[in-house]
Coordinates of C-alpha atoms in Angstrom, one line a residue:
X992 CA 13.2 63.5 117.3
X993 CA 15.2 62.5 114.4
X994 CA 13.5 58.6 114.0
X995 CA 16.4 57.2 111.5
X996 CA 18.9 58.3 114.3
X997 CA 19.4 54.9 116.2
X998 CA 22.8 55.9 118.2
X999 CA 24.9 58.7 119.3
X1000 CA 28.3 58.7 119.7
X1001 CA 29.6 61.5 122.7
X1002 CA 33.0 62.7 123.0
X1003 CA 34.3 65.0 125.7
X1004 CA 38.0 66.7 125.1
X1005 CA 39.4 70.2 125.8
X1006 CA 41.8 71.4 123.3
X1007 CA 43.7 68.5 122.1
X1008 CA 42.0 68.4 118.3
X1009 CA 45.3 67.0 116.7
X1010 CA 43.9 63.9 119.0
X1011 CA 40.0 64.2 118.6
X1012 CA 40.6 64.5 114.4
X1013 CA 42.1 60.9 114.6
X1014 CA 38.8 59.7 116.7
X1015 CA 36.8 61.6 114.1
X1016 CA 38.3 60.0 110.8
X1017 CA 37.6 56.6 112.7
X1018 CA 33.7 57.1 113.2
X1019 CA 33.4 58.6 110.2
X1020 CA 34.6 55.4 108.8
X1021 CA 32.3 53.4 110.7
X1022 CA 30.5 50.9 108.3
X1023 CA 27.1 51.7 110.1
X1024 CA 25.5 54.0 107.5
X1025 CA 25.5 57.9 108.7
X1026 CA 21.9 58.4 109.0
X1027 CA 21.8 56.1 111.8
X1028 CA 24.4 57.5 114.1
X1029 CA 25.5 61.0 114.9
X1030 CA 28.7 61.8 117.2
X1031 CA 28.3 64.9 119.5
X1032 CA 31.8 66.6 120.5
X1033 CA 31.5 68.5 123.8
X1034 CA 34.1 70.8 124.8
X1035 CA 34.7 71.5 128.8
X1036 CA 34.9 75.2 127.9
X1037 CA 35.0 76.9 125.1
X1038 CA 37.2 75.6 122.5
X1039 CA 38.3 77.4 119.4
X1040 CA 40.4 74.8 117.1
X1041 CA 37.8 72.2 118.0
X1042 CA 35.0 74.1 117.2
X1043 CA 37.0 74.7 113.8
X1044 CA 37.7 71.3 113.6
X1045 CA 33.7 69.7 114.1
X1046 CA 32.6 72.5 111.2
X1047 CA 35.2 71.8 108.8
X1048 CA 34.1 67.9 109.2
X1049 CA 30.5 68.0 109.6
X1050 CA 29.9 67.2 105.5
X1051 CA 32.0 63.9 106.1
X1052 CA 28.7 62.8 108.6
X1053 CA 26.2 64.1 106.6
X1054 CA 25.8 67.3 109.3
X1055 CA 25.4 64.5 112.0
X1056 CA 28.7 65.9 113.5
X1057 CA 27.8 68.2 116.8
X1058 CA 29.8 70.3 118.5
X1059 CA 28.8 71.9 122.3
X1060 CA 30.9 73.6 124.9
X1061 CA 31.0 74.3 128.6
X1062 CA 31.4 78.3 129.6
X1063 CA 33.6 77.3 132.6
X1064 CA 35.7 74.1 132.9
X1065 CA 33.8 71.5 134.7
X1066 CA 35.3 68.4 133.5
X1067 CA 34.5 64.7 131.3
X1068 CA 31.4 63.8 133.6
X1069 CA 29.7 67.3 132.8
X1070 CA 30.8 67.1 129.6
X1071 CA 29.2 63.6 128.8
X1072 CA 26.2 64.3 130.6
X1073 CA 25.3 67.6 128.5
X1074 CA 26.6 65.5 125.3
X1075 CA 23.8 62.5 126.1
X1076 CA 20.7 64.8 127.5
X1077 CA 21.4 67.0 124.2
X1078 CA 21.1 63.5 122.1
X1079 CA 17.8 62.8 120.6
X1080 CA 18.7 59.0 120.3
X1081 CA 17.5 56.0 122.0
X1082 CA 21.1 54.6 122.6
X1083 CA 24.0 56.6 123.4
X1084 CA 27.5 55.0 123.1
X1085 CA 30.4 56.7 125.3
X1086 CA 34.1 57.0 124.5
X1087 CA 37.3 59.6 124.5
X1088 CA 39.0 61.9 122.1
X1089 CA 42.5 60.1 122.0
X1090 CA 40.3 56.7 121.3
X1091 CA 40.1 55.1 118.0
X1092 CA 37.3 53.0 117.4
X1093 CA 37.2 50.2 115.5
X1094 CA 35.1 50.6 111.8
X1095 CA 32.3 47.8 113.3
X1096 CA 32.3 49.2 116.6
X1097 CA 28.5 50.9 116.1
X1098 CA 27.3 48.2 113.9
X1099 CA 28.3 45.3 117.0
X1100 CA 26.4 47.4 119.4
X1101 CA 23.3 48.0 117.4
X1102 CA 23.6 44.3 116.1
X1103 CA 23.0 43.1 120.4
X1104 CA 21.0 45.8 120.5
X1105 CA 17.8 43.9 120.6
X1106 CA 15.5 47.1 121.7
X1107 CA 15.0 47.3 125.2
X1108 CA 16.0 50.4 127.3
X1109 CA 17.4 49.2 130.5
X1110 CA 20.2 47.7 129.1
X1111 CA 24.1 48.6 128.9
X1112 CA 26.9 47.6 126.5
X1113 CA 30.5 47.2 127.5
X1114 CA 33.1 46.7 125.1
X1115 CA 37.3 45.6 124.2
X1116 CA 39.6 48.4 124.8
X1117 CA 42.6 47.3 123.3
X1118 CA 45.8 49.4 124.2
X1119 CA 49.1 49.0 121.9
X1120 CA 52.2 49.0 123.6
X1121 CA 56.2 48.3 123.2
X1122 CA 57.1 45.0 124.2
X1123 CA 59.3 47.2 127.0
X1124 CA 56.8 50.0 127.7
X1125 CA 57.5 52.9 130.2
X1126 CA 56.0 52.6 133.4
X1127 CA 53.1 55.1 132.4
X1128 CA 52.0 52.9 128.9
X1129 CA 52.2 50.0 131.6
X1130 CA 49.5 51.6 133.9
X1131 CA 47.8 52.8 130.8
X1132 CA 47.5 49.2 129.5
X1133 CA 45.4 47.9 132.6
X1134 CA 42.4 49.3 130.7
X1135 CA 42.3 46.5 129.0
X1136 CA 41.2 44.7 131.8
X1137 CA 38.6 47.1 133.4
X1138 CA 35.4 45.8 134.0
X1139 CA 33.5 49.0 132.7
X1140 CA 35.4 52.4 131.2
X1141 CA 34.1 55.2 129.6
X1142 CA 36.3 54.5 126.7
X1143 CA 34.2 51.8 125.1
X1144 CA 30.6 51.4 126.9
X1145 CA 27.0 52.6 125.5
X1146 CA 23.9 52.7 127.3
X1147 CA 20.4 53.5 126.7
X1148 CA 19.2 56.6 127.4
X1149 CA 16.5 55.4 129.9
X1150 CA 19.0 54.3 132.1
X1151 CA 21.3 57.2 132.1
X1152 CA 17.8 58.8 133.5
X1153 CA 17.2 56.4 136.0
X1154 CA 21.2 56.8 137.6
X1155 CA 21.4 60.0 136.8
X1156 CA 23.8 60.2 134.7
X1157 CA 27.6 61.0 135.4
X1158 CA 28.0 62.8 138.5
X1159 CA 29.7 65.7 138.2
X1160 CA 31.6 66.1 141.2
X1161 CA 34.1 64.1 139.3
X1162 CA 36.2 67.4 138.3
X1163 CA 39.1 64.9 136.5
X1164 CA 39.0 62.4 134.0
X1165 CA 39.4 59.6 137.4
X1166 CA 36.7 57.4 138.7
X1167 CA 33.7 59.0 136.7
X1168 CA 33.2 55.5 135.0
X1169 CA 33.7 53.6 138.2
X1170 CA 30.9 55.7 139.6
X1171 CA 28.9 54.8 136.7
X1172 CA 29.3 51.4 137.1
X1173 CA 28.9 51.3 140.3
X1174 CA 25.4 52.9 139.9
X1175 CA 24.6 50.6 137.7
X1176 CA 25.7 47.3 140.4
X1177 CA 23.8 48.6 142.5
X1178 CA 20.7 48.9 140.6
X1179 CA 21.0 45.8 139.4
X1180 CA 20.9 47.1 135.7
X1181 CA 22.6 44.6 133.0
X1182 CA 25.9 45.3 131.7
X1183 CA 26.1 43.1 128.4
X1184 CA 30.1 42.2 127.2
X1185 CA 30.9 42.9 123.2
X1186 CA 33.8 41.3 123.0
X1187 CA 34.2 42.2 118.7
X1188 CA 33.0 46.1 119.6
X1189 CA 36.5 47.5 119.8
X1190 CA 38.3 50.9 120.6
X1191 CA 41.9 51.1 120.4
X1192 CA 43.5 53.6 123.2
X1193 CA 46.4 54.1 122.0
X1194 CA 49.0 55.3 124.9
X1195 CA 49.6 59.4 124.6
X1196 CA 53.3 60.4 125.0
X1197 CA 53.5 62.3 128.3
X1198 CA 56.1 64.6 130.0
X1199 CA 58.6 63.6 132.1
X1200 CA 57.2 62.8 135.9
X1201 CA 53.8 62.6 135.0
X1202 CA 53.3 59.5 137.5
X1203 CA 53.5 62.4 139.9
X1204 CA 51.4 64.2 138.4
X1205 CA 49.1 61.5 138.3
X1206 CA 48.8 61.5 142.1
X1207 CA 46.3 64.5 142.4
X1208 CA 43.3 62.4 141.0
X1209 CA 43.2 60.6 144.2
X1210 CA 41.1 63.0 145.6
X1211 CA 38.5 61.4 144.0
X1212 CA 39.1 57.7 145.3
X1213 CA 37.4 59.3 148.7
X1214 CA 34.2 60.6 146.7
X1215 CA 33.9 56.6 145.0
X1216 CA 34.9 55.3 148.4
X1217 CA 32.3 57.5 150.4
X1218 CA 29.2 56.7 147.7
X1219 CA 30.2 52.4 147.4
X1220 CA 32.2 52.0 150.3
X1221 CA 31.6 47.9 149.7
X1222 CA 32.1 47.6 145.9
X1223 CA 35.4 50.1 146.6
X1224 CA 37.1 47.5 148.7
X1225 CA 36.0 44.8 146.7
X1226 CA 37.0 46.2 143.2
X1227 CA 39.5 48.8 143.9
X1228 CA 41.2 48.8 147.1
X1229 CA 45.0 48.5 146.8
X1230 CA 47.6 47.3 148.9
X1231 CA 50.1 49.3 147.8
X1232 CA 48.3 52.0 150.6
X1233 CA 50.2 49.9 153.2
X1234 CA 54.0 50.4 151.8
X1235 CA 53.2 53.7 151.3
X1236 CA 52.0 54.7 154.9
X1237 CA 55.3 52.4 155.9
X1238 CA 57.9 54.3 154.0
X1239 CA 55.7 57.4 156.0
X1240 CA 56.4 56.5 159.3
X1241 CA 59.6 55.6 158.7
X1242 CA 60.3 59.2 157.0
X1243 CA 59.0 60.6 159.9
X1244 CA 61.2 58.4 162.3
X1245 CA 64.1 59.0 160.7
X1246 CA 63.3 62.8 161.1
X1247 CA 62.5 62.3 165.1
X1248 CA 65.9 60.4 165.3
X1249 CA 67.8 63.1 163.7
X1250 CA 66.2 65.8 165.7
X1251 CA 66.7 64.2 169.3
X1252 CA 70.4 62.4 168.4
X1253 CA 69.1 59.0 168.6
X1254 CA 71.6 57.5 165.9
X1255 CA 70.6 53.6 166.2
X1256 CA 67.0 54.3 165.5
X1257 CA 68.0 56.8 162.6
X1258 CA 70.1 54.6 161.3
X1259 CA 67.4 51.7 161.4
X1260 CA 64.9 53.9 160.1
X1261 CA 67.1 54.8 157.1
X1262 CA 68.0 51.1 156.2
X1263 CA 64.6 50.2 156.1
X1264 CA 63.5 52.9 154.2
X1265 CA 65.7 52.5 151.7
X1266 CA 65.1 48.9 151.3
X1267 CA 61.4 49.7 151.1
X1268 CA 61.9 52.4 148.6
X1269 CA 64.5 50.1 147.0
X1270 CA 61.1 47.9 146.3
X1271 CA 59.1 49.9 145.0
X1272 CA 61.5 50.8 142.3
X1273 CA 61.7 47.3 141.3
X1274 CA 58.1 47.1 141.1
X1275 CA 57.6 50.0 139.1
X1276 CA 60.7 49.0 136.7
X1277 CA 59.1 45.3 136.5
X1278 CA 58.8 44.1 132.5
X1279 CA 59.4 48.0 131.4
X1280 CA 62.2 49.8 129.6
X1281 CA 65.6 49.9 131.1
X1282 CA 66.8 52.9 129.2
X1283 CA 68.6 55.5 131.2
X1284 CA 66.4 58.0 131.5
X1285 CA 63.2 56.1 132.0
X1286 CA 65.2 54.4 135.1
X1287 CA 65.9 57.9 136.8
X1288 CA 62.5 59.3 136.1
X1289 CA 61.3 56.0 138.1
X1290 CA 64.0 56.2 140.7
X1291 CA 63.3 60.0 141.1
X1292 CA 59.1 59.9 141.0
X1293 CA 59.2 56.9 143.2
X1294 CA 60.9 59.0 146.2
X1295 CA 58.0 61.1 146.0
X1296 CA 54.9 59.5 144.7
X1297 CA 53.8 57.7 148.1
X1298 CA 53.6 60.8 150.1
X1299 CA 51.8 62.8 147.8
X1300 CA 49.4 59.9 147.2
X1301 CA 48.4 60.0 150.6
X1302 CA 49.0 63.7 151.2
X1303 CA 45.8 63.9 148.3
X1304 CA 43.8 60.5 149.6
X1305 CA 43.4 62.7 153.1
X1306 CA 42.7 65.6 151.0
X1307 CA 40.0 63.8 148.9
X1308 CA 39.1 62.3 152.4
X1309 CA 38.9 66.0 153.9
X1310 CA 36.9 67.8 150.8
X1311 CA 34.3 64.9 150.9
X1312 CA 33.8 64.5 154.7
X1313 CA 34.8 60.8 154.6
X1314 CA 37.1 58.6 156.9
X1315 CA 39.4 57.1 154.4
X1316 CA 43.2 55.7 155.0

């Protein structure tokens, strides 16, 4: 073991180097001097421009600058868990490749870092957005208030023994840290706030629709829900589940009405549903941008998004044997 090593610093990503280079320029930065810290890229499959990228900027951390790979795709939680069991340091700090941390964010952890090994660090995840953002930099911007994300947390590596690490049935980058967390509730292991350790996550641009998109990692809100059923409903449970199941059966009422001729209850069903959906526009358009094409891509995705977030909460509920609604 390396003994001037205190901290290690793992990343997983997948082929999005012009990301991971800005993440790399920011630790490298870091005013913690480099023979104390060493950051440990791991690819979820092999990975030709970041492999590139690591070796071309290994010299900037004094070789300290790792790069490892997955054969197969497997996702973030396999990826951190082969990053922090290939670390030969006592703490290992976590976040993501389109994360920039702060130049002080090693030297606050080490500075609370007052030796023992059962301990955790959580820190600020700070994400810039428009004073009107689009409805995805909106839902990206509730990170800030997340108890515990992989973005900004570090723990020792005696307790990422004792939970056993990330598990890797998390195939997406979706509940993995809740898990985590959760793990570590339960164990009753401390989770210590640094307010001045910050990461800024600045919001990615993404494609048109991509709330739909979005809806497939709810699959893995039945895995989280089947392990913590009790900390689930406490800390994530949503009532937005009940409008959507609403706007469900009324879908499939309007359907039935159409089908046998029943034109008053069609005609009931439709008026309601389109209030209901009518709502859920507004919520999704609340405090963001009213330009044209952001309020069609809302109208549009918000048609669709509740039945395909339920269609993949029974198909999360169905792959990991639990009752979930």
């Amino acid at each position: 073991m390396d003994m001037m090593k205190k901290i290690s610093v793992v990343i997983p990503t997948y082929k999005r180097p012009q990301l991971l280079i800005k993440c790399l320029h920011a630790l490298h930065q870091q005013v913690l001097e480099k023979k104390y810290y060493e950051v440990i890229v791991v690819s979820d499959g092999f990975d030709a421009a970041t492999k590139k990228l690591v070796h071309e900027m290994q010299h900037l951390f004094q070789d300290h600058l790792v790069y490892l790979h997955h054969e197969v795709r497997k996702g973030p939680a396999a990826a951190r868990n082969l990053g922090w069991l290939f670390s030969s340091s006592p703490l290992i700090a976590f976040t993501d490749d389109d994360c920039i941390p702060d130049e002080r964010w090693l030297l606050e952890i080490l500075t609370h870092h007052d030796g023992k090994s059962d301990l955790v660090y959580s820190g600020t995840v700070i994400v810039p957005t428009a004073r009107k953002p689009t409805d995805y930099e909106k839902n990206t911007a509730q990170l800030e208030q997340a108890e515990f994300i992989t973005a900004n947390c570090a723990c020792t590596k005696k307790v990422l023994y004792q939970v056993g690490g990330f598990d890797e049935r998390y195939k997406m980058a979706w509940r993995e840290d809740s898990d985590l967390h959760f793990k570590l509730l339960q164990q009753r292991i401390p989770i210590i706030k640094l307010p001045k350790a910050v990461v800024i996550h600045p919001v990615r641009r993404a494609k048109w629709g991509v709330s739909v998109k979005e809806q497939k990692k709810g699959i893995y809100n039945a895995l989280l829900f089947k392990k913590f059923p009790t900390l689930y409903r406490s800390k994530i449970a949503s009532r937005t589940s009940l409008l959507y199941y609403t706007l469900l059966v009324l879908l499939l009422i309007m359907i039935y009405s159409t089908i046998v001729r029943m034109p008053l209850l069609q005609w009931y069903s439709t008026i309601f549903w389109v209030c209901l959906t009518m709502a859920f526009i507004m919520l999704r358009l609340r405090g963001t941008r009213r330009s044209l094409g952001h309020v069609t891509e809302i109208v549009v995705t918000s048609i669709v998004i509740p039945y395909l977030s339920i269609f993949w909460k029974i198909y999360g509920a169905i792959k990991f044997r639990v009752f979930m609604i």
